[in-house]
Each structure stands twice: as C-alpha cells, then as structure tokens.
CSV table of C-alpha atoms in Angstrom, one decimal:
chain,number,residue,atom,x,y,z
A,1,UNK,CA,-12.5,-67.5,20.0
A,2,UNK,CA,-11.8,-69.1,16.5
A,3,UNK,CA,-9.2,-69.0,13.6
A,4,UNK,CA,-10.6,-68.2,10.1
A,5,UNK,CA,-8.8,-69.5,7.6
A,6,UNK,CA,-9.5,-68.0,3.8
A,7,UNK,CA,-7.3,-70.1,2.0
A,8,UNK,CA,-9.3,-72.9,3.0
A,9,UNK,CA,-12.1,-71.4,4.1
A,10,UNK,CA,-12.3,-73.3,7.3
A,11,UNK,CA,-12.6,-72.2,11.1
A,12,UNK,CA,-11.2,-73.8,14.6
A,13,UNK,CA,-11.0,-72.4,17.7
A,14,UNK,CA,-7.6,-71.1,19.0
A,15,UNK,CA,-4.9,-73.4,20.2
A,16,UNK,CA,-4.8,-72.8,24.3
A,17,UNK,CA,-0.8,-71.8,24.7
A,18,UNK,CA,-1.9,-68.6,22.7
A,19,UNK,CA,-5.3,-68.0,23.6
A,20,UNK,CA,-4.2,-65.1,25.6
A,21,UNK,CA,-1.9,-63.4,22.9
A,22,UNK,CA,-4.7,-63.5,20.8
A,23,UNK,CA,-6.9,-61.4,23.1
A,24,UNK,CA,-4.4,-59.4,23.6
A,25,UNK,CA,-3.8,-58.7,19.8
A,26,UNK,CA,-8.1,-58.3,19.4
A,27,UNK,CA,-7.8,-55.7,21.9
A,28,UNK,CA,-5.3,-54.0,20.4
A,29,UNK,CA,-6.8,-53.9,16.6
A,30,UNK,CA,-10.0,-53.1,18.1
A,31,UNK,CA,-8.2,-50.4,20.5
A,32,UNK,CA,-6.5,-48.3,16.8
A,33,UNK,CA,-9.5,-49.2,14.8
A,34,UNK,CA,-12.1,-46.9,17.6
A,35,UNK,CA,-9.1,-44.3,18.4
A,36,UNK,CA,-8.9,-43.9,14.1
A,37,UNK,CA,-12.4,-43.6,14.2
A,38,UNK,CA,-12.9,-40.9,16.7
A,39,UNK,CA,-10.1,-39.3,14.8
A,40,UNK,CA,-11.7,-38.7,11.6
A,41,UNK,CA,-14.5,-38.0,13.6
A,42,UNK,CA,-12.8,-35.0,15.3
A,43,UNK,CA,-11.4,-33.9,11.9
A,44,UNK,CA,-14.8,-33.9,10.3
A,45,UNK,CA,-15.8,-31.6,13.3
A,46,UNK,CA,-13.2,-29.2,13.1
A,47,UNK,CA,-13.9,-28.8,9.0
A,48,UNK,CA,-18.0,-28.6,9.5
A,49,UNK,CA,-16.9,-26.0,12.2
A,50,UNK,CA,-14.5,-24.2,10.1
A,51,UNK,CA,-16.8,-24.2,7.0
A,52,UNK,CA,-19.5,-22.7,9.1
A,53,UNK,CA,-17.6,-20.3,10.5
A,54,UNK,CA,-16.1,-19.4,6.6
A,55,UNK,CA,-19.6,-18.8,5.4
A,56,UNK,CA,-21.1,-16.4,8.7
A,57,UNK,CA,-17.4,-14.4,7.6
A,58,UNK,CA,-18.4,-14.4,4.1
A,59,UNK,CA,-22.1,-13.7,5.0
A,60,UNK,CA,-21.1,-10.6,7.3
A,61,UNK,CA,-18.6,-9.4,4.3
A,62,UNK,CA,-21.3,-10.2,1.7
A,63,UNK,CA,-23.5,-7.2,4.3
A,64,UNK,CA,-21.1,-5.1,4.3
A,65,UNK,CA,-21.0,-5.0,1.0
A,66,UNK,CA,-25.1,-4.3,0.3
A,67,UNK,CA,-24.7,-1.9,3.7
A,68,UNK,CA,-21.8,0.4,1.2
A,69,UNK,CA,-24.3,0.3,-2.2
A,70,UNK,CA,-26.9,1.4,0.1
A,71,UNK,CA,-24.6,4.4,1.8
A,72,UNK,CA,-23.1,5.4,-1.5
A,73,UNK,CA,-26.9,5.5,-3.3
A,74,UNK,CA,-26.9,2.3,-5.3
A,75,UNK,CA,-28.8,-0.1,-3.9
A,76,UNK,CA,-32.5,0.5,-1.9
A,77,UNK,CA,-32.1,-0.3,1.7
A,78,UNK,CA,-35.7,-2.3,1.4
A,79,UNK,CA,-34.5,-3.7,-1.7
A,80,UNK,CA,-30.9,-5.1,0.3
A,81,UNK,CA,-33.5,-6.7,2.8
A,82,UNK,CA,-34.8,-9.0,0.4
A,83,UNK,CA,-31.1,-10.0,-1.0
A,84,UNK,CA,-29.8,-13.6,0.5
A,85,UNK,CA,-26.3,-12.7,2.0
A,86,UNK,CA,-25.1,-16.4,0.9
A,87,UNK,CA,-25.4,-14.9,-2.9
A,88,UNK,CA,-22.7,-14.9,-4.8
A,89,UNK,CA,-23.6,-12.4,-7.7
A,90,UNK,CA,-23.4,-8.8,-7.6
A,91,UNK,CA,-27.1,-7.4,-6.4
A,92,UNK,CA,-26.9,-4.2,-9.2
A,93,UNK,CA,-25.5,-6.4,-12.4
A,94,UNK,CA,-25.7,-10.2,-11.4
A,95,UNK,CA,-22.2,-10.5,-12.1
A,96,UNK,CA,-20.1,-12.9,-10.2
A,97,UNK,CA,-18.8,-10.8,-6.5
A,98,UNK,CA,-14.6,-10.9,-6.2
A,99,UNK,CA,-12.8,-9.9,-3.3
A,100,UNK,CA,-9.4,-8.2,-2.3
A,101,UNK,CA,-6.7,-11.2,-1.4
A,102,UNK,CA,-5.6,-9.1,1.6
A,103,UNK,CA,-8.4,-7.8,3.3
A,104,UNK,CA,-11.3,-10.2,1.6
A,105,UNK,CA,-13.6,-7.3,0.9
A,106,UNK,CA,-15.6,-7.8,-1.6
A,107,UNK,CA,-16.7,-5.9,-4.8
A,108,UNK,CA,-17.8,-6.5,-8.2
A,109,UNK,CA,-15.8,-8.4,-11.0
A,110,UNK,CA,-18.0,-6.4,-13.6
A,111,UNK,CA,-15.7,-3.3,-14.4
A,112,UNK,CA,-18.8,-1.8,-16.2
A,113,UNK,CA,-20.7,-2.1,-12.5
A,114,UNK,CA,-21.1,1.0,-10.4
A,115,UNK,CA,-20.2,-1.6,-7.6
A,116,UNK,CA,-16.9,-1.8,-9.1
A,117,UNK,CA,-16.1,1.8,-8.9
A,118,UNK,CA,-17.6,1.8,-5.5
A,119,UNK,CA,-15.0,-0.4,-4.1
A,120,UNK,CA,-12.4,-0.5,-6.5
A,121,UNK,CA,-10.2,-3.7,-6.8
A,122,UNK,CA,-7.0,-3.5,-8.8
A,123,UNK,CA,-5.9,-6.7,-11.0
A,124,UNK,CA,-3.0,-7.8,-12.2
A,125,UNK,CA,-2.1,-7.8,-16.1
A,126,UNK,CA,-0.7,-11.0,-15.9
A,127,UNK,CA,-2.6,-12.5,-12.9
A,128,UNK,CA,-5.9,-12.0,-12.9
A,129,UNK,CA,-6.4,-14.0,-10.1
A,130,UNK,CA,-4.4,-11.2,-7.6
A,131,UNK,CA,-6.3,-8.3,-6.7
A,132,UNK,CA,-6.3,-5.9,-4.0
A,133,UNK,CA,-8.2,-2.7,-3.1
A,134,UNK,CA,-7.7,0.1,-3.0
A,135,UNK,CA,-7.5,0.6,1.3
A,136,UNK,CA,-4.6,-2.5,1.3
A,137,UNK,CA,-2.6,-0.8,-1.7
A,138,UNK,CA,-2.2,2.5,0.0
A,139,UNK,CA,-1.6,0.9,3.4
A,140,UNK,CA,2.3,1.3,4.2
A,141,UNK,CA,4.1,-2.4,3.2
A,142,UNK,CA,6.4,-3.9,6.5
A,143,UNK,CA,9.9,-3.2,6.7
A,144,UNK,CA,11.7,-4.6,3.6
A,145,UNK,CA,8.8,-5.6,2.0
A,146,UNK,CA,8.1,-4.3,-1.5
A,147,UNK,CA,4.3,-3.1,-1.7
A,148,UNK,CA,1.6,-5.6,-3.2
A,149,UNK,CA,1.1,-4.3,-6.5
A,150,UNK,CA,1.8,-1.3,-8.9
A,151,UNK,CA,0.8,0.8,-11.5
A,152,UNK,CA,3.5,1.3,-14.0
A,153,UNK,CA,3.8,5.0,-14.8
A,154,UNK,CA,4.5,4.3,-18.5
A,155,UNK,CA,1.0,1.7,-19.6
A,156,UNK,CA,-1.0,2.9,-16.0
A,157,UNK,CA,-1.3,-1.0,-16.1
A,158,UNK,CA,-1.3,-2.7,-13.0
A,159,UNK,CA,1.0,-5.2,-11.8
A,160,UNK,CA,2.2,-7.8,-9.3
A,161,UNK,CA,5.7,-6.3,-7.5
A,162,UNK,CA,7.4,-9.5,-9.7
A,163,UNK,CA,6.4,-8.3,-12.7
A,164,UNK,CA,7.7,-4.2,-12.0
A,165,UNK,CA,10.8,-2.2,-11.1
A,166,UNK,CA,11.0,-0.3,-8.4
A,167,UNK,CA,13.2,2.3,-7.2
A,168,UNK,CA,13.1,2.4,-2.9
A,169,UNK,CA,14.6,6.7,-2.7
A,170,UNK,CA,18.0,7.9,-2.4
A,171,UNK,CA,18.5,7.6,1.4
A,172,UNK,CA,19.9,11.2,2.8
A,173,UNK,CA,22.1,11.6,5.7
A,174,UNK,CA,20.9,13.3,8.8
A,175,UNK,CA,23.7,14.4,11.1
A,176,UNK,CA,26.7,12.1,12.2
A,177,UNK,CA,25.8,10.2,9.0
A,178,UNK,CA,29.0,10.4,6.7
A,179,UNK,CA,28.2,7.4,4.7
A,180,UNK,CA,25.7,5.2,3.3
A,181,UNK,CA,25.9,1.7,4.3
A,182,UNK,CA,24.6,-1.0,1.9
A,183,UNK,CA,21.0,-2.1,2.5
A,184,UNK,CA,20.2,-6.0,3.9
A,185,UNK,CA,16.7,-4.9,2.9
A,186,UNK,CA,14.4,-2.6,0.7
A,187,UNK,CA,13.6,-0.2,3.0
A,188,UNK,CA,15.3,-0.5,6.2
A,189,UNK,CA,19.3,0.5,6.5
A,190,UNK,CA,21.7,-0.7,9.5
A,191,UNK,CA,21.8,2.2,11.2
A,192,UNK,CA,18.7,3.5,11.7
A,193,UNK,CA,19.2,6.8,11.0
A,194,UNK,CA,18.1,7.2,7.1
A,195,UNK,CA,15.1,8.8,5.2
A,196,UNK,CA,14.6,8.5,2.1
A,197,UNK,CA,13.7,11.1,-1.0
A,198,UNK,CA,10.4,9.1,-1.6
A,199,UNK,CA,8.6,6.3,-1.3
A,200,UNK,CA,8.7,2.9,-2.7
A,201,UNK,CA,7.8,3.6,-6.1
A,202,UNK,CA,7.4,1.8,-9.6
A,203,UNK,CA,9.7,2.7,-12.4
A,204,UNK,CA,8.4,0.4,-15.2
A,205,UNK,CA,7.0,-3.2,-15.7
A,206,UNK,CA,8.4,-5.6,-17.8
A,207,UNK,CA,6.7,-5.3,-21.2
A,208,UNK,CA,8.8,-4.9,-24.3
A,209,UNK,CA,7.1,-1.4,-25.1
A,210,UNK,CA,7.8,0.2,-21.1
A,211,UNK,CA,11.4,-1.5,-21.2
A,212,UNK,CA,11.8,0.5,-24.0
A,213,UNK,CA,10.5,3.6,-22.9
A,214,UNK,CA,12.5,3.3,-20.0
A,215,UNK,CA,15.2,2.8,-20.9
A,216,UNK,CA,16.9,5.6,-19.8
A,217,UNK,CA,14.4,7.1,-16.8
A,218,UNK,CA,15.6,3.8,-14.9
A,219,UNK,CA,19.1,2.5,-14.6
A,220,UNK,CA,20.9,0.5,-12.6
A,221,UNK,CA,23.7,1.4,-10.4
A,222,UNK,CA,26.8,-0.8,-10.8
A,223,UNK,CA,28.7,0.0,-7.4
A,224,UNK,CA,27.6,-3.4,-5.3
A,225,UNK,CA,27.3,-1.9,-2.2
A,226,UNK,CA,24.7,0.7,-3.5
A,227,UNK,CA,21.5,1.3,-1.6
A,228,UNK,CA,19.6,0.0,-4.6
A,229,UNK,CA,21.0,-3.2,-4.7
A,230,UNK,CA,20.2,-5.7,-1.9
A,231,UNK,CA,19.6,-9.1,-2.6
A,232,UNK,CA,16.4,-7.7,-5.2
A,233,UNK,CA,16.5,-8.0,-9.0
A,234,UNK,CA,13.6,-5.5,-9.3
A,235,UNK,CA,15.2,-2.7,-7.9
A,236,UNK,CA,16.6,0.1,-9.9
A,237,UNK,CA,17.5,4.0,-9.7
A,238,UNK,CA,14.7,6.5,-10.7
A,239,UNK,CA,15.5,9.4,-12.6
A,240,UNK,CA,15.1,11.4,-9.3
A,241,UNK,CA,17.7,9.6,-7.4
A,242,UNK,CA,20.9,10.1,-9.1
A,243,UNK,CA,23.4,13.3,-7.8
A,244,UNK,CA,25.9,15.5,-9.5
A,245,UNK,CA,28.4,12.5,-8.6
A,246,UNK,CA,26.8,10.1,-10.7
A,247,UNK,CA,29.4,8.3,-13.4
A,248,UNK,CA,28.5,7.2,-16.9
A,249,UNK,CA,31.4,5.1,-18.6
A,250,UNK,CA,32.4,6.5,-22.0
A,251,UNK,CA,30.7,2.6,-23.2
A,252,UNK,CA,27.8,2.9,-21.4
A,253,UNK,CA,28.2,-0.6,-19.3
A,254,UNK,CA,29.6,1.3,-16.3
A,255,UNK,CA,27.1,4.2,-14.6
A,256,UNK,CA,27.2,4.7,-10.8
A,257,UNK,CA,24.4,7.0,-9.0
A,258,UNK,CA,26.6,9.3,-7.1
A,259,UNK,CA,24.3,9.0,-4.2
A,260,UNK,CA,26.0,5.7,-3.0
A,261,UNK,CA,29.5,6.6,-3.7
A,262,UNK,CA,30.7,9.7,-5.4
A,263,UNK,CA,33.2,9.3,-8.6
A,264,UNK,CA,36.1,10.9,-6.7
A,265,UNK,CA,36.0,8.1,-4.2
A,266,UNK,CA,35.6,5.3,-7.0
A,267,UNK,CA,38.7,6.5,-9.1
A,268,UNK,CA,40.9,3.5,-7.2
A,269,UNK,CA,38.4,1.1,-9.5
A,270,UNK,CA,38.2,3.4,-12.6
A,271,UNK,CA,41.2,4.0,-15.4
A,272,UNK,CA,41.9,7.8,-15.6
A,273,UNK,CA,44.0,9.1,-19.1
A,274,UNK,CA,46.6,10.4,-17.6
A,275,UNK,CA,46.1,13.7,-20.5
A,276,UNK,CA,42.8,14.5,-20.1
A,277,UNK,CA,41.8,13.0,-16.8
A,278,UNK,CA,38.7,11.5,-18.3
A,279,UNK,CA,37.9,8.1,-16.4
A,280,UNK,CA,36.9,5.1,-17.5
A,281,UNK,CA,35.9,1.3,-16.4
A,282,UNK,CA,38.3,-1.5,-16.1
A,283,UNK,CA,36.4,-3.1,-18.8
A,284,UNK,CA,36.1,-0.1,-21.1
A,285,UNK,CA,38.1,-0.4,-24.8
A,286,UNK,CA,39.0,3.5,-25.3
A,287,UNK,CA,41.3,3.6,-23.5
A,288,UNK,CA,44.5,1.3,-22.9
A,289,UNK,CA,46.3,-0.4,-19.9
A,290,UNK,CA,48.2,-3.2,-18.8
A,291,UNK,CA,46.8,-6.2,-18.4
A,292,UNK,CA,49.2,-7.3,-14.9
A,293,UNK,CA,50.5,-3.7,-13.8
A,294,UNK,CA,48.0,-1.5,-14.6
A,295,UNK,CA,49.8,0.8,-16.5
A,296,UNK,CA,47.5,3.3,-18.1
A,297,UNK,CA,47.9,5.0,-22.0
A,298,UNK,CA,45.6,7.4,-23.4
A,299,UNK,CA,42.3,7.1,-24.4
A,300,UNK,CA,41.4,7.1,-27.9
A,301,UNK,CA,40.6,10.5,-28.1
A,302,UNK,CA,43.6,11.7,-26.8
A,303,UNK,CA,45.2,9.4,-29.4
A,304,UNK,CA,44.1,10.7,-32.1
A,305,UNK,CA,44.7,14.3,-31.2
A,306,UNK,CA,48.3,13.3,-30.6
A,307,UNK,CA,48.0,11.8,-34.3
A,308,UNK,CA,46.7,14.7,-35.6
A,309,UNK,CA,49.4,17.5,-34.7
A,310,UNK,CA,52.1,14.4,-35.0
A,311,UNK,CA,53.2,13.9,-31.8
A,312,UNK,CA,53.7,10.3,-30.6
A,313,UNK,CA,54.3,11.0,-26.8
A,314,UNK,CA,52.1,13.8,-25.3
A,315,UNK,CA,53.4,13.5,-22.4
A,316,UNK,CA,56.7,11.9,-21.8
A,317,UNK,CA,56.2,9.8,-19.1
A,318,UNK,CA,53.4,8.5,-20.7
A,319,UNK,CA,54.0,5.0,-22.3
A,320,UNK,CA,51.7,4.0,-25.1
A,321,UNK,CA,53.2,1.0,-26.6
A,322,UNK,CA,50.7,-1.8,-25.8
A,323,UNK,CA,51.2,-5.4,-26.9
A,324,UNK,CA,47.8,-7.4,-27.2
A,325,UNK,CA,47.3,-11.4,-27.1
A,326,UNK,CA,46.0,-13.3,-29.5
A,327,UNK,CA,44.5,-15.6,-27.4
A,328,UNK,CA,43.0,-13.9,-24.3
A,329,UNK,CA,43.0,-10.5,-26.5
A,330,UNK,CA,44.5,-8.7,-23.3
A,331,UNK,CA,46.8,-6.0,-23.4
A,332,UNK,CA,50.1,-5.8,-22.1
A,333,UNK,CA,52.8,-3.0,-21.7
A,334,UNK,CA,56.3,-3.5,-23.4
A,335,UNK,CA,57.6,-4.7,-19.6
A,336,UNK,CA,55.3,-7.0,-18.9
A,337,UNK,CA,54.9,-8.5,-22.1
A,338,UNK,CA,57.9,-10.6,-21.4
A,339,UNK,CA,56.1,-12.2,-18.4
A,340,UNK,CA,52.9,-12.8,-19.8
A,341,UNK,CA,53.3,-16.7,-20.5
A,342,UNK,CA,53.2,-16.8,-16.6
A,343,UNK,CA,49.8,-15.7,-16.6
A,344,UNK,CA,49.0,-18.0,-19.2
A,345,UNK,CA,49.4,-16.2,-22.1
A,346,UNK,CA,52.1,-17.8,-24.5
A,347,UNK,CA,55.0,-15.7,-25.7
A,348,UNK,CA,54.9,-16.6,-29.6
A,349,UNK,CA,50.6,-15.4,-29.3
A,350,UNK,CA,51.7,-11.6,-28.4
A,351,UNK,CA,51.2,-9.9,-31.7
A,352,UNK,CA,50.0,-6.4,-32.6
A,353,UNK,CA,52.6,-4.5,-31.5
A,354,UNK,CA,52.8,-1.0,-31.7
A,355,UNK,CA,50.4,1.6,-30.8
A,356,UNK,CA,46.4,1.2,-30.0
C-alpha cells in the first residue's frame, strides 16, 4: 500500500505503525462508495419501474378512451385497432388529449371536437391547467370539503372553489334541536343531527361584473357564530337561506340571516329607540347613545318628528342631550360626560353640546 502525494506528485509506501488504520480507512471508503452505488442503483429501478407502470396506466386510459368514441359512434372499431395507445393526440381531430385531475380520464382539449362533448372536461377561467369531468364534479365532496369547482350562476363560467362563493344551506332542526350551533366545518355541525335546505352551491365568482350583480342575491351574515361562517372567507348566505328573522341595520353594515339567531334574541347587542322600537347596530349613526353607559336617545327619525310638532322630550324619561368628543368623536350623555377624561377623552375636547 502507498501514499500519493499531489502536491509533490510523489509516492511511498505507508509508514508500518499505521499500516493497519489505513486498511481499515480503504475498507471503509470502498465499503460507502459500493453501498452509494447500489443505492442509486435501486433508485434508478424503482423510477424505470414506476415510469413503466405510468405509461401501461396511461395506455389502458388512452383505450378506454378509443373503446367510448367507438360506443358513442365516433370512431370505427377497425379504425381504433390501427391507433397506437402511446399517442398523445386525439384520434377524431389530432388535437393534443387532456385529462380530469381527479380521475385521470382522458378527453379532448379541442372544444370544437365531438370527443370533447363525449367526455366533457370543465376548466377553470383562471386556471386552465385544473379540470375535472363531469363524473368527479357531481360526485358528493368529503365532509367539510367544498366541491372541486363551480359554475357561477351569473357568467355560467366555470371556476376553481377559490375563486367562487358559496352558500353550504340553512341547516333545519329536526326534533330536540332548539338551536343551531356554529359550524367547525362546511358541511358537518357538532351534533349530528342537521340537514340542510340544499346543497353546497355557488353564489357568484369573483369578477367585477358577478360582484356586482350579486350584490344583493348574496350577503353575509354578521352574527359570528352563524352557520355560514366557519373559518371560510368564500362562504356567504344565498338568497334562499335567510328567514322572517333576518335583520338589516338602517346603515346597511349590520344584516343578520335569522336562521342563525333570530332579531329578538340579538336585541342585548342591538340599540332599540326607546319611541319607535326600531333597532339598530352599535356602530350605526341614526341613532344616539352613550358612549360608557349605554344610554339610548332617539333615532333620527324620531328626532325630527319631535322637531316638527315642537316637542323636545317625546317621552319624558327619555334623555336626548348627547355631548360628542372632539377627538375620539364618541358620544356621551350629560352624566357621563364628566367622567370621560378617564376613558381618555379630555374634558376641554367635549364640544357640541346640545341635541343630535
């Protein structure tokens, strides 16, 4: 056994004290080089294998495909014979083949093709490359799983479920059901014991002209324990969903369904004028309360009624002498207002006083 050494380019044999570490160390480079080898080598047998067994599944779908043109009466049965089933072109147009990403069927890319409307693969607007047929579309999605595409009802355009909203049903009770629990998923609810008023279903996609359209036939429900909003920013409330109990703010940034929580049990988080019982949202500006108590005045229509016949307290235990900040622009009733600078609010920025 020698020593080669580049630097110098010379050779000697190896010093006797370590004769034997340096077998040692030859058997063991020699030892990782041969078990590195026979790895790649088992790698490149798995991948031949794996490639051949990706082409006989391609082969038998490419035959399937020539075996439904023949069945449906577009393609001769002697005529399929002759076709290689490693092709990769449609056999009535020449156009390239495409297949569902689900299933792998295959079909035409050529819309124009009879193939095409044979087996019917439906593509996304925006991602061409997803597309799925017809069978896989129809086919039930998993529990809280939204389905794999959709057409929006608005274009007919298909679409990826990212790029649509979708409205899951109004659950309904069945018996011993007395309330409707918030959803951890899409279509599943804790207890079990909820069906639904229809099918996962597609409201509208996300193009400026459908948003527009839609507007109003799909809303979303503001109560955050509604069945329509799990942990989903798709999800809204068809125009099928809501019930008699569904509550639209006076400024239209509040609306609840009704079919999650009715507005009689949602009055502890709504204002109500104490004249004409109309309610409102916390954040609503016709109508007046207290920033710290709560205290409630009238709404604005009520105010200007009570302008109008000249009468400054319609009823009298109704106080409707707001003071508003200049700073945080909230208001304040005439005995709070003197507390306000605790809630950071200084005394010398509470202006406007007198009535809202």
């Amino acid at each position: 056994m020698c020593v080669h050494d580049k630097l110098q380019d010379i050779r000697f044999p190896v010093p006797e004290e370590i004769r034997s570490i340096a077998a040692q160390l030859e058997e063991y480079v020699r030892t990782l080089i041969r078990e590195r080898k026979e790895e790649e080598e088992a790698l490149q047998r798995e991948e031949a294998l794996r490639l051949q067994k990706a082409r006989e599944e391609r082969q038998k779908r490419v035959q399937a495909f020539y075996r439904c043109l023949i069945e449906k009466g577009l393609l001769d049965e002697d005529d399929a014979k002759q076709l290689s089933s490693g092709s990769l072109n449609c056999p009535l147009c020449s156009a390239h083949q495409e297949s569902c990403r689900a299933c792998k069927v295959i079909s035409c890319s050529n819309r124009d093709c009879k193939a095409s409307s044979a087996i019917p693969i439906m593509k996304c607007r925006i991602h061409s490359s997803k597309g799925y047929c017809t069978s896989c579309l129809e086919s039930p999605p998993a529990a809280g799983v939204l389905p794999l595409m959709g057409q929006c009802p608005i274009c007919t355009l298909w679409f990826c479920s990212e790029e649509l909203s979708w409205c899951i049903g109004r659950p309904d009770l069945n018996e011993g059901t007395s309330v409707i629990e918030p959803l951890s998923s899409p279509t599943t609810c804790g207890s079990g014991l909820v069906t639904r008023l229809h099918p996962t279903r597609p409201v509208s996609c996300i193009s400026a002209a459908c948003e527009v359209v839609s507007h109003r036939a799909r809303r979303r429900c503001c109560n955050a324990s509604c069945w329509s909003a799990p942990s989903m920013i798709t999800l809204s409330v068809c125009p099928d969903c809501p019930t008699e109990d569904s509550f639209s703010c006076p400024c239209d940034r509040y609306w609840t369904c009704g079919s999650c929580e009715s507005q009689s049990s949602s009055t502890t988080r709504l204002i109500t004028c104490p004249r004409c019982h109309q309610s409102f949202c916390p954040l609503c500006e016709y109508i007046l309360h207290c920033k710290l108590c709560g205290r409630v005045g009238l709404c604005y229509d009520c105010m200007e009624e009570a302008e109008s016949i000249d009468v400054e307290h319609t009823h009298h235990d109704v106080d409707n002498i707001f003071i508003k900040c200049r700073d945080c622009e909230g208001l304040f009733c005439e005995a709070c207002a003197d507390h306000a600078e605790r809630f950071r609010c200084e005394s010398d920025a509470l202006v406007m006083r007198g009535h809202f």
